[in-house]
Coordinates of C-alpha atoms and ligand atoms in Angstrom, one line a residue:
M1 CA 1.8 -24.5 5.9
T2 CA 4.7 -26.6 6.9
D3 CA 4.6 -28.3 10.4
Q4 CA 8.4 -29.4 9.7
N5 CA 10.1 -26.6 12.0
K6 CA 10.7 -28.5 16.0
S7 CA 9.5 -26.6 19.1
A8 CA 13.6 -25.9 19.9
E9 CA 13.4 -23.2 16.6
K10 CA 10.9 -21.6 18.2
P11 CA 11.4 -17.8 19.4
W12 CA 9.9 -18.5 23.0
G13 CA 11.6 -21.9 23.1
G14 CA 14.5 -21.4 25.4
R15 CA 12.8 -22.1 29.2
F16 CA 11.0 -24.8 27.8
T17 CA 12.5 -28.4 28.0
E18 CA 9.7 -30.5 25.7
P19 CA 8.6 -29.7 22.2
T20 CA 4.6 -28.8 22.4
D21 CA 2.0 -31.0 21.2
A22 CA 1.9 -31.5 17.8
F23 CA -2.4 -30.2 19.2
V24 CA -1.4 -27.6 20.3
E25 CA 0.8 -26.0 18.3
R26 CA -2.5 -26.1 15.3
F27 CA -5.4 -25.6 18.0
T28 CA -2.6 -22.6 19.1
A29 CA -1.7 -21.3 16.1
S30 CA -3.2 -18.5 14.1
V31 CA -0.9 -18.1 10.4
G32 CA -3.7 -19.6 8.9
F33 CA -6.1 -16.8 8.7
D34 CA -3.1 -14.0 10.4
Q35 CA -0.8 -14.3 7.4
R36 CA -3.4 -11.6 5.8
L37 CA -1.4 -8.6 7.4
Y38 CA 1.6 -9.8 6.3
H39 CA 1.4 -6.6 5.0
H40 CA 1.3 -4.3 7.6
D41 CA 3.0 -6.1 9.6
I42 CA 6.0 -5.4 7.2
T43 CA 5.6 -1.6 6.8
G44 CA 4.6 -1.6 10.8
S45 CA 8.5 -3.8 11.2
I46 CA 10.5 -0.7 9.5
A47 CA 9.2 2.7 10.7
H48 CA 9.7 0.5 13.6
A49 CA 13.7 -0.3 13.2
T50 CA 14.1 2.8 11.4
M51 CA 13.0 3.8 15.2
L52 CA 15.4 2.6 16.8
A53 CA 18.2 3.5 14.3
E54 CA 16.8 6.9 14.7
V55 CA 17.1 6.6 19.0
G56 CA 20.7 5.1 18.4
V57 CA 19.5 1.9 19.5
L58 CA 20.2 0.3 16.5
T59 CA 23.2 1.2 13.8
V60 CA 22.5 3.0 10.5
E61 CA 23.7 -0.5 8.6
E62 CA 21.8 -2.9 10.7
R63 CA 18.5 -0.8 9.5
D64 CA 19.4 -1.1 6.0
T65 CA 19.9 -4.6 7.2
I66 CA 16.4 -5.6 8.7
I67 CA 14.6 -3.2 6.4
D68 CA 16.3 -4.7 2.5
G69 CA 15.4 -7.9 4.3
L70 CA 12.4 -6.9 4.9
K71 CA 11.0 -6.3 1.0
A72 CA 12.5 -9.0 0.1
V73 CA 10.4 -11.2 2.7
K74 CA 7.6 -10.1 1.8
A75 CA 8.8 -9.9 -2.2
D76 CA 9.3 -13.8 -1.0
I77 CA 5.5 -13.5 0.2
E78 CA 3.8 -11.9 -2.8
A79 CA 5.7 -14.3 -5.0
G80 CA 4.0 -17.1 -3.0
T81 CA 7.3 -18.4 -2.5
F82 CA 7.1 -18.0 1.1
Q83 CA 6.2 -21.8 3.5
W84 CA 4.2 -20.0 6.3
S85 CA 5.2 -23.5 9.2
V86 CA 2.7 -23.9 11.2
S87 CA 5.3 -24.1 14.0
L88 CA 6.1 -20.4 14.0
E89 CA 2.5 -19.5 15.2
D90 CA 1.6 -16.4 13.8
V91 CA 2.7 -14.4 11.1
H92 CA 5.2 -12.5 12.8
M93 CA 7.1 -14.9 14.0
N94 CA 6.5 -16.5 10.4
I95 CA 8.8 -13.4 9.7
E96 CA 11.0 -13.0 11.7
A97 CA 12.1 -16.1 11.1
R98 CA 12.1 -15.9 7.8
L99 CA 14.0 -12.3 8.2
T100 CA 16.9 -14.5 10.6
D101 CA 17.4 -16.8 7.7
R102 CA 17.8 -14.2 5.3
I103 CA 19.9 -12.2 7.2
G104 CA 20.8 -13.2 9.6
I105 CA 22.5 -12.7 12.7
T106 CA 20.9 -9.2 12.2
G107 CA 17.6 -10.5 12.0
K108 CA 16.6 -10.9 14.7
K109 CA 17.3 -7.5 16.6
L110 CA 14.0 -6.5 15.2
H111 CA 12.5 -6.9 18.1
T112 CA 14.0 -5.2 20.1
G113 CA 11.9 -3.7 22.2
R114 CA 8.6 -4.2 21.0
S115 CA 6.0 -7.4 22.2
R116 CA 3.8 -9.1 19.4
N117 CA 1.3 -8.1 21.9
D118 CA 1.2 -4.5 20.9
Q119 CA 2.7 -5.9 17.0
V120 CA -0.3 -7.3 16.8
A121 CA -1.9 -4.6 18.0
T122 CA -0.5 -2.1 15.9
D123 CA -1.1 -4.3 12.6
I124 CA -5.3 -5.0 13.7
R125 CA -4.8 -1.1 13.5
L126 CA -3.0 -0.1 10.2
Y127 CA -5.2 -3.4 8.9
L128 CA -8.9 -1.9 9.6
R129 CA -8.4 1.4 9.0
D130 CA -6.4 0.9 5.5
E131 CA -9.9 -1.3 4.9
I132 CA -12.1 1.2 6.3
D133 CA -10.8 3.5 3.6
V134 CA -12.0 1.1 0.7
I135 CA -15.3 0.5 2.9
A136 CA -16.2 4.0 2.5
E137 CA -15.9 4.8 -1.6
E138 CA -17.1 2.0 -2.1
L139 CA -20.1 2.8 0.5
K140 CA -19.9 6.1 -1.2
R141 CA -20.7 4.6 -5.0
L142 CA -23.6 3.0 -3.8
Q143 CA -24.2 6.6 -2.8
T144 CA -24.0 8.1 -5.7
G145 CA -25.9 5.6 -7.3
L146 CA -28.5 5.7 -5.4
L147 CA -28.4 10.1 -5.8
D148 CA -28.5 9.0 -9.1
L149 CA -31.7 6.6 -9.4
A150 CA -33.9 9.2 -6.8
E151 CA -33.3 11.6 -9.2
R152 CA -34.2 9.8 -12.3
E153 CA -37.8 9.1 -9.6
A154 CA -38.4 11.9 -8.9
D155 CA -41.4 12.3 -10.1
T156 CA -42.8 8.3 -10.1
I157 CA -45.1 7.6 -7.5
M158 CA -45.6 4.8 -6.1
P159 CA -47.4 4.0 -2.6
G160 CA -46.0 4.8 1.0
F161 CA -46.6 2.1 3.4
T162 CA -47.0 1.5 7.3
H163 CA -48.0 -1.4 8.5
L164 CA -46.4 -2.4 4.6
Q165 CA -49.7 -1.2 3.9
T166 CA -50.6 1.7 2.0
A167 CA -50.9 4.6 2.9
Q168 CA -50.0 8.0 1.4
P169 CA -48.8 8.4 -1.9
V170 CA -44.9 8.9 -2.0
T171 CA -42.6 9.0 -4.9
F172 CA -40.2 6.7 -5.6
G173 CA -37.7 9.3 -5.2
H174 CA -38.2 10.4 -2.2
H175 CA -38.4 6.9 -1.2
L176 CA -34.9 5.5 -2.0
L177 CA -33.8 9.0 -0.1
A178 CA -34.6 7.3 2.9
W179 CA -32.6 4.4 1.9
Y180 CA -29.4 7.7 1.5
E181 CA -30.7 9.4 4.8
M182 CA -29.2 5.4 6.8
L183 CA -26.2 5.2 4.4
V184 CA -25.7 8.5 6.1
R185 CA -25.3 8.0 8.9
D186 CA -23.3 4.5 8.2
A187 CA -20.7 6.8 6.7
E188 CA -20.3 9.5 9.7
R189 CA -20.0 6.1 11.5
L190 CA -17.8 5.0 10.2
Q191 CA -15.8 8.5 10.4
D192 CA -15.5 8.1 13.7
C193 CA -14.9 4.5 14.6
R194 CA -11.4 4.8 12.0
K195 CA -10.8 8.4 14.8
R196 CA -9.8 5.6 17.7
V197 CA -8.6 3.1 15.2
N198 CA -5.6 5.9 14.4
V199 CA -4.2 5.7 17.4
M200 CA -0.6 3.4 17.5
P201 CA 0.2 0.8 20.3
L202 CA 3.7 0.6 18.7
G203 CA 5.4 1.2 21.9
A204 CA 3.9 -0.7 25.1
A205 CA 5.4 -3.2 24.5
A206 CA 4.9 -7.3 26.7
L207 CA 2.1 -5.0 27.9
A208 CA 4.2 -2.2 30.8
G209 CA 6.9 -0.4 28.5
T210 CA 10.0 -1.2 27.7
T211 CA 13.4 -0.5 28.7
Y212 CA 15.0 1.6 25.4
P213 CA 14.5 5.2 24.3
I214 CA 11.9 4.0 21.9
D215 CA 10.0 7.7 20.3
R216 CA 7.4 6.5 19.7
S217 CA 6.2 10.0 17.9
I218 CA 8.7 8.9 15.1
T219 CA 6.8 5.6 14.8
A220 CA 3.3 7.0 14.7
R221 CA 4.4 9.6 12.4
L222 CA 6.5 7.3 10.0
L223 CA 3.1 5.0 9.9
G224 CA 0.2 7.2 9.6
F225 CA -0.7 7.2 13.3
D226 CA -3.1 10.8 15.0
R227 CA -1.1 9.7 17.5
P228 CA 0.1 7.8 19.8
S229 CA -2.2 5.3 22.4
E230 CA -1.7 7.0 26.2
N231 CA -1.7 4.0 28.2
S232 CA 1.1 1.1 27.7
L233 CA -2.4 -1.8 29.2
D234 CA -5.7 -0.5 27.9
S235 CA -2.8 -0.3 24.5
V236 CA -1.9 -4.0 24.3
S237 CA -5.5 -5.1 25.5
D238 CA -8.3 -2.9 24.3
R239 CA -9.7 -4.6 20.4
D240 CA -12.5 -1.5 20.9
F241 CA -12.0 0.5 17.6
A242 CA -13.2 -3.6 16.7
I243 CA -16.4 -3.2 18.0
E244 CA -17.0 -0.5 17.2
F245 CA -16.0 -1.1 13.4
C246 CA -18.6 -3.9 13.7
S247 CA -21.0 -2.0 15.7
F248 CA -20.5 0.3 12.2
A249 CA -21.1 -3.4 9.9
A250 CA -24.3 -4.3 11.5
L251 CA -25.9 -1.5 11.8
L252 CA -25.2 -0.8 7.8
M253 CA -25.9 -3.9 6.4
T254 CA -28.5 -3.5 9.3
H255 CA -30.3 -0.9 6.8
L256 CA -28.9 -3.5 3.9
S257 CA -31.7 -5.8 4.8
R258 CA -34.5 -3.5 4.5
F259 CA -33.1 -2.1 1.5
S260 CA -32.4 -5.7 0.2
E261 CA -36.4 -6.2 2.2
E262 CA -38.4 -4.1 -0.2
L263 CA -36.9 -5.0 -4.3
V264 CA -37.5 -9.1 -2.7
L265 CA -41.1 -7.2 -2.9
W266 CA -41.1 -5.1 -5.3
T267 CA -39.3 -7.8 -8.0
S268 CA -42.7 -9.8 -6.9
A269 CA -44.4 -10.8 -9.4
Q270 CA -47.3 -9.8 -6.4
F271 CA -46.3 -6.3 -6.8
D272 CA -44.3 -6.1 -9.4
F273 CA -42.7 -2.5 -8.4
I274 CA -38.9 -3.0 -10.7
D275 CA -36.9 -4.7 -13.1
L276 CA -33.2 -6.1 -12.0
P277 CA -31.7 -6.8 -14.6
D278 CA -30.7 -10.8 -15.1
R279 CA -26.9 -9.9 -14.5
F280 CA -28.6 -9.6 -10.5
C281 CA -30.0 -12.8 -11.0
T282 CA -29.9 -15.9 -10.8
G283 CA -33.1 -18.9 -12.0
S284 CA -34.5 -22.0 -10.5
S285 CA -32.4 -26.1 -11.8
I286 CA -37.1 -27.4 -11.5
M287 CA -38.8 -24.5 -11.7
P288 CA -38.0 -22.9 -15.6
Q289 CA -39.9 -19.3 -15.5
K290 CA -38.3 -17.8 -12.0
K291 CA -35.7 -15.1 -11.3
N292 CA -34.9 -14.9 -8.1
P293 CA -33.4 -11.3 -6.4
D294 CA -30.7 -13.9 -5.6
V295 CA -28.5 -10.8 -4.0
P296 CA -30.2 -8.8 -2.0
E297 CA -31.6 -12.3 -0.7
L298 CA -28.1 -13.4 0.0
V299 CA -27.7 -9.5 1.2
R300 CA -30.6 -10.3 4.2
G301 CA -29.0 -13.0 4.9
K302 CA -25.5 -12.3 5.7
T303 CA -26.5 -10.1 7.4
G304 CA -26.6 -12.4 10.4
R305 CA -23.3 -13.7 10.1
V306 CA -22.7 -9.7 10.7
N307 CA -24.7 -9.5 14.2
G308 CA -23.1 -12.2 15.0
H309 CA -19.2 -11.1 14.6
L310 CA -20.6 -7.7 16.6
I311 CA -22.3 -10.7 19.6
S312 CA -19.2 -12.2 18.9
L313 CA -16.4 -9.6 19.9
L314 CA -18.4 -8.7 23.0
T315 CA -18.3 -12.1 23.8
L316 CA -14.6 -11.7 23.8
M317 CA -13.5 -9.4 25.6
K318 CA -15.9 -9.7 28.5
S319 CA -14.6 -9.6 31.7
Q320 CA -10.6 -9.9 30.6
P321 CA -9.1 -9.4 33.0
L322 CA -6.0 -6.5 32.0
A323 CA -3.3 -7.5 30.1
Y324 CA -3.2 -8.7 26.9
N325 CA -4.7 -12.7 26.0
K326 CA -4.1 -15.1 24.2
D327 CA -8.7 -15.0 24.2
N328 CA -7.2 -12.0 21.6
Q329 CA -6.5 -14.3 18.7
E330 CA -10.6 -14.8 18.5
D331 CA -10.2 -10.8 17.4
K332 CA -9.0 -11.6 13.8
E333 CA -11.4 -13.7 11.8
P334 CA -14.4 -12.2 12.9
L335 CA -13.0 -8.9 11.6
F336 CA -11.7 -10.3 8.7
D337 CA -14.6 -11.9 8.1
T338 CA -16.5 -8.8 8.7
V339 CA -14.5 -6.6 6.5
D340 CA -15.0 -9.5 3.3
T341 CA -19.4 -9.5 4.3
V342 CA -19.4 -6.0 4.2
K343 CA -17.1 -4.7 1.4
G344 CA -18.4 -7.9 -0.4
C345 CA -22.8 -6.8 0.2
L346 CA -22.3 -2.3 -1.2
K347 CA -20.3 -3.7 -4.5
A348 CA -23.5 -6.0 -4.8
Y349 CA -25.5 -3.4 -3.9
A350 CA -23.6 -0.5 -5.4
D351 CA -23.1 -2.1 -8.9
M352 CA -26.9 -3.1 -8.6
I353 CA -28.7 0.0 -7.4
P354 CA -28.4 2.0 -10.7
A355 CA -29.2 -1.4 -13.3
I356 CA -32.8 -0.8 -11.0
E357 CA -35.7 0.0 -13.3
A358 CA -38.6 1.7 -12.8
R359 CA -42.3 0.0 -13.1
A360 CA -44.2 3.4 -12.3
D361 CA -47.4 2.1 -14.2
N362 CA -47.6 -0.3 -11.6
M363 CA -46.7 1.4 -9.1
R364 CA -49.6 4.0 -10.1
V365 CA -51.9 1.0 -10.2
A366 CA -50.6 0.0 -6.9
A367 CA -50.9 3.5 -5.1
K368 CA -54.7 4.2 -6.0
R369 CA -55.3 1.0 -5.0
G370 CA -55.3 1.4 -1.6
F371 CA -57.4 4.6 -1.0
S372 CA -53.7 6.5 -0.7
T373 CA -55.2 9.8 -1.5
A374 CA -58.1 9.7 1.7
T375 CA -56.1 11.6 4.0
D376 CA -56.2 14.3 0.8
L377 CA -59.8 14.5 1.7
A378 CA -59.9 14.5 5.4
D379 CA -57.4 17.9 4.9
Y380 CA -59.4 19.4 2.3
L381 CA -62.3 18.5 4.6
V382 CA -60.5 20.9 7.2
K383 CA -59.7 23.2 4.9
K384 CA -63.2 23.9 4.8
G385 CA -64.1 23.9 7.7
V386 CA -64.8 20.1 9.1
A387 CA -63.0 19.7 12.8
F388 CA -60.4 17.9 11.7
R389 CA -61.8 14.1 13.7
D390 CA -65.0 14.8 12.0
A391 CA -62.7 15.0 8.6
H392 CA -62.0 11.2 9.6
E393 CA -64.9 10.2 10.1
I394 CA -66.6 11.2 7.0
V395 CA -63.6 10.1 5.1
G396 CA -64.1 6.7 6.8
K397 CA -67.2 6.5 5.6
A398 CA -66.2 7.3 1.9
V399 CA -63.8 4.7 1.8
A400 CA -66.3 2.4 3.2
F401 CA -68.2 3.1 0.2
G402 CA -65.1 2.0 -2.0
V403 CA -64.4 -0.7 -1.1
A404 CA -68.5 -2.3 -1.2
E405 CA -68.2 -0.4 -5.1
S406 CA -64.1 -1.5 -5.5
R407 CA -63.8 2.2 -6.3
D408 CA -60.8 4.2 -5.0
L409 CA -61.9 7.8 -4.1
S410 CA -61.3 9.9 -7.6
E411 CA -62.8 7.2 -9.1
M412 CA -66.3 8.6 -7.1
T413 CA -68.8 11.6 -8.3
T414 CA -69.4 14.8 -6.8
D415 CA -72.4 14.1 -6.1
E416 CA -71.6 10.7 -3.8
L417 CA -69.0 12.6 -1.8
K418 CA -71.6 14.6 -1.3
R419 CA -73.8 13.2 0.4
F420 CA -70.8 12.4 3.3
S421 CA -70.5 16.1 3.7
D422 CA -72.3 18.3 1.8
V423 CA -68.9 21.1 1.4
I424 CA -67.3 18.9 -0.9
T425 CA -67.1 20.7 -4.8
E426 CA -65.7 19.9 -8.0
D427 CA -62.6 21.2 -6.7
V428 CA -61.5 18.3 -4.5
F429 CA -60.4 16.2 -6.9
D430 CA -57.8 18.5 -7.1
V431 CA -56.1 17.0 -4.2
L432 CA -57.8 13.3 -4.7
T433 CA -55.8 12.8 -7.6
L434 CA -51.9 11.2 -6.5
D435 CA -50.3 13.8 -8.3
G436 CA -51.9 16.9 -6.8
S437 CA -50.8 14.4 -3.7
V438 CA -47.7 13.9 -3.4
Q439 CA -47.3 18.5 -4.9
A440 CA -49.2 18.9 -1.9
R441 CA -46.1 18.2 1.1
D442 CA -43.5 20.4 -1.0
H443 CA -42.0 21.1 2.6
L444 CA -38.4 20.1 3.5
G445 CA -37.9 16.8 3.6
G446 CA -42.0 16.2 2.1
T447 CA -42.2 13.4 -1.3
A448 CA -43.4 16.3 -3.5
P449 CA -40.7 16.1 -6.6
D450 CA -39.0 19.1 -6.2
Q451 CA -38.2 18.2 -3.0
V452 CA -36.7 15.4 -4.0
R453 CA -34.3 17.3 -6.6
A454 CA -34.0 20.6 -3.6
A455 CA -32.3 17.3 -1.0
V456 CA -30.7 15.1 -4.6
T457 CA -28.6 18.3 -4.8
R458 CA -28.6 18.8 -2.1
A459 CA -27.3 15.8 -0.7
R460 CA -24.8 16.5 -3.9
K461 CA -22.9 19.1 -2.2
A462 CA -22.5 17.2 1.1
L463 CA -20.4 14.4 -0.7
Ligands
LIG501 N1 -1.2 -14.2 17.3 C1 -1.3 -13.7 18.5 C2 -2.8 -12.8 18.5 O1 -3.2 -13.1 17.3 C3 -0.6 -12.3 18.6 C4 0.0 -12.0 19.9 C5 0.5 -13.3 21.3 N2 0.7 -13.0 21.6 C6 1.8 -13.5 22.9 N3 1.6 -13.1 24.0 N4 1.4 -14.9 23.4 O2 -2.8 -12.3 19.8

């Protein structure tokens, strides 16, 4: 990056009588971070020039000179030979200035009928649309991995929790499908957001439109937008689409943080429900025995910055008068970091999930430990004519006995159980087993292994 250029060379320098203060120049510049929009900026400019030629504002020769020049500038940027200049403020003026250096006076015609205000709004939408498509693919890869794992673990029994206390046995596959459902909603939100991203502001110019006979439907078509936006004032100032994306991202990260919390718990020696391969973990520099679940922990932690970015953008837009304000330049860093963070977290998760190894024996032992079939015993009593409230009381007493004796319900004798209710007979053990318990929940959305397999099949079809 250079700051050699003097203010006299600024594209807007005409009415100024002194150079920009050196600090102000750095303070107001965005090129340090918006240069990542170069590709979309050039794509937008090529479409704009093409449209200008089609409506007769540029000649065909001028158009071709501009397009060739823009392609050469792009090649320079990609070759790393482009000198970004802080005094040229942002990606837009850097590229335009270099274009004019390369092709001369014709370069100065590119900005006809356009402003940086509609240009930047267009660039961000093109950028975000591409990133949304990448994120959607990565999300799908994670969803696919979850379905595979859920199918593999359809018969594995673990304790289901409420209040993080053992509640009822569930299958591990069923638990994983709960995660999957969260991601289905995230994927839907992302596609819904994409609809509003894919609207073209170009043509709004600074705020009021332009006096040239532009045809916005041409540029919209060339750039793959669904349609041009309706109102020029709204077009240059609207950042709802970025907020919506960050809101999608915050919810996705909230879900990933929940998965992460469980993975961290499950890998601990106290739970020991799963093993994460070494390549997803790190060690401690002082405690030789440690294998830390850094990836889930870090993903959980990164939820904070994504939530923060959502709040940043909401606050950025709050109370802004129409139309464009320089405030809007502050939209980029939160948005870019949200995109980067979400992509990184999804990649880590999509790689890691299929590598999870369930410790089925430990899960089973844990499921047994917490009287997880107590509800099944109550249901058994109800089926034998006992009112549910009475059944609840009876089972409560049996559990208290089990706590005192350190024995699970399934480890008591029929005679012992009969002391609590004389309707109990030998067949009680069919429902007191973990397998009997999960198999009995055999309806749509239930935890029975067959239901898990059916849900995986439906989900694969929908995906
Ligand atoms: N760098 C600016 C931004 O990111 C581009 C638009 C500047 N427009 C203006 N009138 N100063 O928002």
